[in-house]
CSV table of C-alpha atoms in Angstrom, one decimal:
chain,number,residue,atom,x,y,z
Q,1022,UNK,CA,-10.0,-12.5,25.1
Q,1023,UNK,CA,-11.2,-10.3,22.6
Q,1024,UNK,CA,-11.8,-6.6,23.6
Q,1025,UNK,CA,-15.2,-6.9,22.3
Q,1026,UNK,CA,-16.1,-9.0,25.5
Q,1027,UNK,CA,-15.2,-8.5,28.6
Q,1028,UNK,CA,-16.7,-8.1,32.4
Q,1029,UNK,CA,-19.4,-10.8,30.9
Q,1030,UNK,CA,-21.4,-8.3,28.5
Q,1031,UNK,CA,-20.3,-7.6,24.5
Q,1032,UNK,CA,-19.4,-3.9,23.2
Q,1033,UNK,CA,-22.8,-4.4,21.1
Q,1034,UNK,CA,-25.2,-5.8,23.9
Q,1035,UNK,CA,-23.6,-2.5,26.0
Q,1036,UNK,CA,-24.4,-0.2,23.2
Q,1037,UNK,CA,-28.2,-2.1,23.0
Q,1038,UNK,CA,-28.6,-1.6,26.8
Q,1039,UNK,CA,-27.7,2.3,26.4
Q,1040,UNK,CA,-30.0,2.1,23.6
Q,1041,UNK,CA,-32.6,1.1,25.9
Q,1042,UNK,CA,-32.1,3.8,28.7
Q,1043,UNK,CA,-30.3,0.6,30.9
Q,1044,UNK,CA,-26.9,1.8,31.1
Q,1045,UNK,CA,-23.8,0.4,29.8
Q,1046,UNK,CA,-22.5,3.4,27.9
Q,1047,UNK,CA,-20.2,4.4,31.1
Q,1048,UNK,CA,-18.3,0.9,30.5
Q,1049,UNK,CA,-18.0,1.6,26.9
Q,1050,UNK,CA,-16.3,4.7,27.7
Q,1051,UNK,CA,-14.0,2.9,29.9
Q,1052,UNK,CA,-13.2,0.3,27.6
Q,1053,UNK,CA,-12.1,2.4,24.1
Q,1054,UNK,CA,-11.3,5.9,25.2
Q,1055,UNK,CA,-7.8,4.9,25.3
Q,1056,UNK,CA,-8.0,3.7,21.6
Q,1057,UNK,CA,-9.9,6.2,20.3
Q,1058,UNK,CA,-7.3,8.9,21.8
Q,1059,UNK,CA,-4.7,6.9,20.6
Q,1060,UNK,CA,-6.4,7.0,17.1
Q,1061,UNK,CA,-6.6,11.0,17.7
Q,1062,UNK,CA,-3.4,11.5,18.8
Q,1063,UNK,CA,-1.5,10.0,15.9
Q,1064,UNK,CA,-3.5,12.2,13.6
Q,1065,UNK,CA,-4.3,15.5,15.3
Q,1066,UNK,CA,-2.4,15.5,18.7
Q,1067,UNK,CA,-2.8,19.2,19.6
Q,1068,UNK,CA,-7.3,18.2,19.5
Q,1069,UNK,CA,-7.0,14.7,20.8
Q,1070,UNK,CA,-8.8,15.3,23.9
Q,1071,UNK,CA,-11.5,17.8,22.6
Q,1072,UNK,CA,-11.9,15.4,19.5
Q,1073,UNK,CA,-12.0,12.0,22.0
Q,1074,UNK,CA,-14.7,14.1,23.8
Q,1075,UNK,CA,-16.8,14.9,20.4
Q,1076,UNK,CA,-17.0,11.4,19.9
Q,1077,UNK,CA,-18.4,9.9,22.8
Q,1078,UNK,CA,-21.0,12.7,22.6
Q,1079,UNK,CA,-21.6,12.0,19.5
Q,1080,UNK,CA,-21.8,8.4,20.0
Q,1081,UNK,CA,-24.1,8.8,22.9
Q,1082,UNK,CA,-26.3,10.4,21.0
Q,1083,UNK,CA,-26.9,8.5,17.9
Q,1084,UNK,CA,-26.3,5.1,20.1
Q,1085,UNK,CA,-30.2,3.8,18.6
Q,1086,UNK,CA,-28.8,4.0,15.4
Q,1087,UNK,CA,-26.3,1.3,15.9
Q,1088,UNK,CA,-26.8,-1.7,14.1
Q,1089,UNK,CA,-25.1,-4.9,14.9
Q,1090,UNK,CA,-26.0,-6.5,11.7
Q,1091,UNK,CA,-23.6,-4.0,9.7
Q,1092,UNK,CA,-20.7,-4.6,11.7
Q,1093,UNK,CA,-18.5,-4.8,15.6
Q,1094,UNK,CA,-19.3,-1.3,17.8
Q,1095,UNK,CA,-15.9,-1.0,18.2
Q,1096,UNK,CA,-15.8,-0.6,14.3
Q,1097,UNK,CA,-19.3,1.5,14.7
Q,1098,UNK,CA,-17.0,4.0,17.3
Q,1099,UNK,CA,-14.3,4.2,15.3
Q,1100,UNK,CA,-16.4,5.3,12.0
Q,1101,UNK,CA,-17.6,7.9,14.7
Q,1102,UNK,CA,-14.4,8.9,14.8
Q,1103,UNK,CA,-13.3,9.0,11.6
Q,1104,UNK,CA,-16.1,11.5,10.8
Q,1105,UNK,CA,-15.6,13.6,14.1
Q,1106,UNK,CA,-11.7,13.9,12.7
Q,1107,UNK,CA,-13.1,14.8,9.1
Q,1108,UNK,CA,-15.1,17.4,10.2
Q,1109,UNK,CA,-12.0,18.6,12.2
Q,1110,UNK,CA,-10.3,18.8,9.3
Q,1111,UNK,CA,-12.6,20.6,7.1
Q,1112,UNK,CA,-13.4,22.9,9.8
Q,1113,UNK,CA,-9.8,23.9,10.2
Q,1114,UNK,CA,-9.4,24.4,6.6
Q,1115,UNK,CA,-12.7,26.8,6.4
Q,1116,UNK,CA,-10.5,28.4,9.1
Q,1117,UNK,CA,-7.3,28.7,7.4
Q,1118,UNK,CA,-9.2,30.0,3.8
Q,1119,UNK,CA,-10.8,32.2,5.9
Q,1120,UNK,CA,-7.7,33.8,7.6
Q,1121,UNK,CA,-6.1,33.9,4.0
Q,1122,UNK,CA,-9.1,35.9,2.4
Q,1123,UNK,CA,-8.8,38.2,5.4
Q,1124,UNK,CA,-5.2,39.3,4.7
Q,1125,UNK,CA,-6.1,39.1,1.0
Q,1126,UNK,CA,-4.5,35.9,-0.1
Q,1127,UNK,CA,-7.6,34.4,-0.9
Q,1128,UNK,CA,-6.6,30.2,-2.1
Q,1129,UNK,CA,-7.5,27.0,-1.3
Q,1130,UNK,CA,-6.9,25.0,2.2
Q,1131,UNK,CA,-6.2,20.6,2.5
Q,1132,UNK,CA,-9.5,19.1,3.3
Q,1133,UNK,CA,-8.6,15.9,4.5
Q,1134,UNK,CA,-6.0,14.1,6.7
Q,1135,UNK,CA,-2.3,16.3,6.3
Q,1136,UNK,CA,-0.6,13.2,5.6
Q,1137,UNK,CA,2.5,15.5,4.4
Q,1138,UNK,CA,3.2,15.9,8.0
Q,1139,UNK,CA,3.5,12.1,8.8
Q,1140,UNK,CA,6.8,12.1,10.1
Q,1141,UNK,CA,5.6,14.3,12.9
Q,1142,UNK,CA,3.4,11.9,14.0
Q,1143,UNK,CA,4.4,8.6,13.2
Q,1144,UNK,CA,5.4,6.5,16.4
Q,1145,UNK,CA,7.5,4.6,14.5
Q,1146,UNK,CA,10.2,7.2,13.8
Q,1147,UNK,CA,12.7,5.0,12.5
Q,1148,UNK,CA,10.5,3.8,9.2
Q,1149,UNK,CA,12.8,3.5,6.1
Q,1150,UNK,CA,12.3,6.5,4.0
Q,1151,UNK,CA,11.7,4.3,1.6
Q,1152,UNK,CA,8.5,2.6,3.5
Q,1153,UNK,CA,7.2,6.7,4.5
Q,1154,UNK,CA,7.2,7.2,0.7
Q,1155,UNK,CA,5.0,4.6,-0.1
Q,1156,UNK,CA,2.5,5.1,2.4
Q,1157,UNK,CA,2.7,8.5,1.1
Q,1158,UNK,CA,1.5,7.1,-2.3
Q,1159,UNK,CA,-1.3,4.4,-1.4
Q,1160,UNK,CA,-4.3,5.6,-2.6
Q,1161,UNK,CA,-6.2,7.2,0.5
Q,1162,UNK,CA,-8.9,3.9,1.0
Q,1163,UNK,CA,-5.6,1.8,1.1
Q,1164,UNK,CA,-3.5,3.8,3.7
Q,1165,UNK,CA,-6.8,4.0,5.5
Q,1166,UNK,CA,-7.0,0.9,5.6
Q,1167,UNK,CA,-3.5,0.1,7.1
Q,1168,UNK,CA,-3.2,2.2,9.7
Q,1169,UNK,CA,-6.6,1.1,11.1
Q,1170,UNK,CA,-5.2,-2.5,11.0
Q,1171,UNK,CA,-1.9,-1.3,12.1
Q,1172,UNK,CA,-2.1,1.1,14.6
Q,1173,UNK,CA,-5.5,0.9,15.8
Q,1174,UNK,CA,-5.9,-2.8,16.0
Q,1175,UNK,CA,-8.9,-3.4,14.1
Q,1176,UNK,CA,-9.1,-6.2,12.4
Q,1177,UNK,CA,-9.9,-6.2,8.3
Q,1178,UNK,CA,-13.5,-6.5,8.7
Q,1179,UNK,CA,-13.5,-3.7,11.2
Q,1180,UNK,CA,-11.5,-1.4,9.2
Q,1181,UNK,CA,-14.1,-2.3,6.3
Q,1182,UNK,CA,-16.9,-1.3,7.9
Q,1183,UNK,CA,-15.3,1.9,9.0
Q,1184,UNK,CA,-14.8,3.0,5.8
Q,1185,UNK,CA,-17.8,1.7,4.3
Q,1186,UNK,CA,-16.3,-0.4,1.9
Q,1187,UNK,CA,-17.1,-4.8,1.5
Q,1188,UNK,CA,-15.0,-6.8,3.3
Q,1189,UNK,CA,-14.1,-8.2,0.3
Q,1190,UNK,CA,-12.7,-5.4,-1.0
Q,1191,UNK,CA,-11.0,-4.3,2.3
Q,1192,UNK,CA,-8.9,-7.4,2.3
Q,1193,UNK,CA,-8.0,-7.0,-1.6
Q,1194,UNK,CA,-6.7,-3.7,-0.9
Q,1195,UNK,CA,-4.9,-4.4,2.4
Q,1196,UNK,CA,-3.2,-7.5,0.8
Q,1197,UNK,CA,-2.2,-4.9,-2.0
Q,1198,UNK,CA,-1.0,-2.0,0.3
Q,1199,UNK,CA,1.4,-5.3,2.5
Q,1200,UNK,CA,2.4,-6.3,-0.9
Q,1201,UNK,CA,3.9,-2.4,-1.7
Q,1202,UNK,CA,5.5,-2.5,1.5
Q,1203,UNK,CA,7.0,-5.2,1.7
Q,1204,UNK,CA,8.4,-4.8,-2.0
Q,1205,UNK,CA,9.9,-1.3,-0.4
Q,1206,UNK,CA,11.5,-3.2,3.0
Q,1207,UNK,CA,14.6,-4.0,0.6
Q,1208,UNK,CA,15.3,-0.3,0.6
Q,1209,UNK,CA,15.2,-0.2,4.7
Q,1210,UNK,CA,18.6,-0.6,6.5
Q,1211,UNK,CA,20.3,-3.9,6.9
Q,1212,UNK,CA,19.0,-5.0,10.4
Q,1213,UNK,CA,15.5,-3.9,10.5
Q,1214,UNK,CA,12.9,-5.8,12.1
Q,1215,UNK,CA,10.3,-6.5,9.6
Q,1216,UNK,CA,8.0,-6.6,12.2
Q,1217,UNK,CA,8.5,-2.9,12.9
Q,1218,UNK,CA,7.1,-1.8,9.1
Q,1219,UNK,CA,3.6,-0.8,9.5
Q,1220,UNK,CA,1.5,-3.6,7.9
Q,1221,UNK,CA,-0.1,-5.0,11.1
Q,1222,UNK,CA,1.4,-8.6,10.5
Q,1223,UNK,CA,4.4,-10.4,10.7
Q,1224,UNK,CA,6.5,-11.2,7.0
């Protein structure tokens, strides 16, 4: 069964009921707070749970202005997210500049997801160095695009919507992302599951 259905009411008629004052948002919460940490945690594990909290308050908050039309609410969350984790980001390079101008080293911080530090947080430790290096190199809407798929479970449409992008265009650039990845599996060692490389299919 989908995890946009369960218990007998969709993720988008739960959000419409919150909308309405007539609950439901407590079995949303229930339902992708694991997800969402797990989304977190892979990309900024020391805030996951002060991050996983800024959502759903967030969330709660602008639930009239889901729209059902433009996509799933698990996709809806999950662009919640994304934008919680960017303004983490640019919040902690404000910091960092900041603390640099202060000692007199005044220079410019990363906005944006510290993908140089990957291998700290991959799950999948035992990626070819090959396959680390070309995620390294997708463009950023690509990679995106991926790892949504990939480790979050979202399906191409979903990941679309959370970026903003068509569907269309989402599935173009995930089929070109596979197609670098899978050119680099020839580079992993002899043995390796090619179900373990992070394209969110099967070869």
């Amino acid at each position: 069964m989908s995890t946009e259905v369960e218990n007998g009411r969709d993720d988008a008629a739960l959000l419409g009921a919150a909308a309405r004052g007539q609950g439901g948002f407590e079995e949303l919460v229930e339902r992708h707070s694991v997800a969402l940490h797990g989304y977190f945690a892979r990309r900024a594990p020391h805030a996951a749970d002060d991050l996983l909290a800024e959502v759903w308050l967030q969330a709660y908050t602008a639930r009239h202005t889901y729209d059902a039309a433009r996509g799933s609410a698990r996709a809806w969350l999950f662009g919640v997210a994304r934008n919680v984790l960017s303004a983490h980001w640019r919040r902690l390079a404000q910091e960092s500049q900041q603390s640099r101008e202060s000692l007199g080293a005044p220079g410019e911080g990363a906005h944006g997801d510290p993908w140089a530090a990957v291998d700290d947080r991959l799950d999948a430790s035992a990626l070819a160095p090959a396959l680390r290096r070309v995620l390294a190199e997708l463009p950023d809407v690509e990679r995106e695009l991926l790892l949504l798929v990939a480790w979050e479970q979202l399906s191409p449409t979903e990941a679309a919507a959370v970026l903003g992008i068509p569907a269309g265009t989402a599935r173009s650039r995930l089929h070109r992302a596979r197609a670098r990845l899978r050119e680099s599996a020839a580079l992993a060692p002899a043995g390796r599951s090619t179900s373990e490389h992070p394209t969110g299919e099967q070869a």
